[in-house]
Amino acid sequence: MSEDNNHHENEDLQSKLEQIIYLLRKYRLVEGLVRLQDSPRQELVESVIQKQNLASIQNMLEKLHPADIAHILETLPLEDRLFIWGLVKAENDGEVLLEVSDAVRETLIADMGSSELVAAAEQLDADEIADLAPDLPSEVIEDVFRALPLAEREQLRAAMSYPEDSVGALMDFDVITIREDVRLEVVLRYLRRLGELPDHTDQLFVVDRNEYLKGVLLLNQLLVTDPEVMVSDAMTKEIAKFHPHDKAQQATQAFERYDLVSASVVDVDGKLLGRITVNSVIDFIREKAESEALSQAGLSEEEDLFAPIWKSVKNRWVWLAINLVTAFIASRVIGLFEDSIEKLVALAALMPIVAGVGGNSGNQTITMIVRAIALGQVSADSTVKLIGKEIGVGLVNGLVWGSIVGLFTYIIYQNIPLGLVMAFAMVLNLLLAALVGVLIPLTRKKLGRDPAIGSSVMITAVTDSGGFFIFLGLATLFLL
């Protein structure tokens, strides 16, 4: 049922996108016709139609969730995107800016004035403003600081002080706190006076007068327990707690492991600072996955689909240059064995097989290791065992697939030594791929770099050059 609902919502959003594009084209068409008319009366008629078109677009935008508006903006070319952005209600600007990708957000912010940016930021909570802060001009941040109440100003300053990959960067300050020396009936009356609860509230935080965390009161426990019971008797003291400087990756693992909806964030003395919620964790996981996918493709940052050509070129050329260098290295390895290839032309047809299979095997190993690092499953003590295990996998795969490839080589070329060389080269290159596939991400991690960035490019370079050298070297040694 859930999948059906998601499919229906996607279709509905796509339908709204198509309607907006249709109205936008209609507006552009009428705008062009007006310019061709000399009659003031005709221009007046067309202007009425234009107002109707704009009103239709605005009416559609008002009914959409900020995340849906963000999706539509990301789908449109720059000129149309900025036109639609101008029709979005000012009170929704901040929420939409939070939802769009970093690259698209940059284009929207560049189109806004300082006063518009300040107004958009003032609609957000402190933790949300902190998410936008890196993309906002410094003078806008200063104006926002001055406009905020003192408590929120301190929250914003604290949120901006934490690294991007820390729990503090994901922290939400919108929490409900209660005392332990009151009855549940008092808590229920307090919640009714609030009118609404913060999103993803599944528990209330029990604190003392100095805001030190004593425990949590689960909402389901609150609802089913006798209202005369004291909070201290109904609350839970065994709770998940994080510190603001903890790695966000650790929090995501805990949320997944214990099926958490929210968890407290405390300082070193146990004083409640805020909470972290499942929606923030999901956003972090999604952004991390997108970043790793881009890194594996050699892209340094997220790219706007309709970004200027030169900007896209600059984003892509670093790893293209590295690829070019590695390709030259591979070509020089082949060049060392030109005489051997001239004497036995079959080598030219067979050597890409060794390199290609080695590259695929190395990428499999890297994917496994990067995932294990992300899940915190790799420690210094387990590194040697991990290398040994992957070398074992490479050896078995090399013997199995090397034998198959060697057999086919013999069938095609009727040359037993060539088949044996092919099989042995496959074994050696898969062993090389396994070893390097473990060492590359582990080395990058030890150097404080992202293990995923460029690892696939590096492993391909090593297995290509290594595969050519191993195969052609064995062929030269034993066949020629």
Tab-separated table of C-alpha atoms in Angstrom, residues 178-181 204-217 231-232 235-239 241 264 266 270-272:
chain	number	residue	atom	x	y	z
A	178	ILE	CA	9.373	18.448	31.955
A	179	ARG	CA	10.210	17.958	35.632
A	180	GLU	CA	10.228	14.582	37.379
A	181	ASP	CA	8.385	15.784	40.498
A	204	LEU	CA	9.577	14.179	26.464
A	205	PHE	CA	12.883	14.994	28.133
A	206	VAL	CA	12.928	14.986	31.933
A	207	VAL	CA	15.370	17.556	33.348
A	208	ASP	CA	16.105	19.152	36.694
A	209	ARG	CA	16.096	22.875	37.378
A	210	ASN	CA	19.564	23.251	35.873
A	211	GLU	CA	18.545	21.474	32.636
A	212	TYR	CA	20.525	18.321	33.396
A	213	LEU	CA	18.947	15.301	31.715
A	214	LYS	CA	17.449	12.769	34.144
A	215	GLY	CA	15.553	10.549	31.715
A	216	VAL	CA	12.754	10.519	29.136
A	217	LEU	CA	9.000	10.023	29.267
A	231	VAL	CA	6.809	11.415	36.149
A	232	SER	CA	9.714	9.975	38.139
A	235	MET	CA	10.035	7.829	33.011
A	236	THR	CA	12.836	5.768	31.490
A	237	LYS	CA	16.418	6.305	32.627
A	238	GLU	CA	18.091	3.996	30.099
A	239	ILE	CA	18.223	6.278	27.076
A	241	LYS	CA	22.446	10.011	24.435
A	264	SER	CA	18.929	13.511	23.285
A	266	VAL	CA	23.935	16.478	25.998
A	270	GLY	CA	24.984	15.730	31.022
A	271	LYS	CA	23.184	19.031	30.422
A	272	LEU	CA	20.507	18.813	27.718
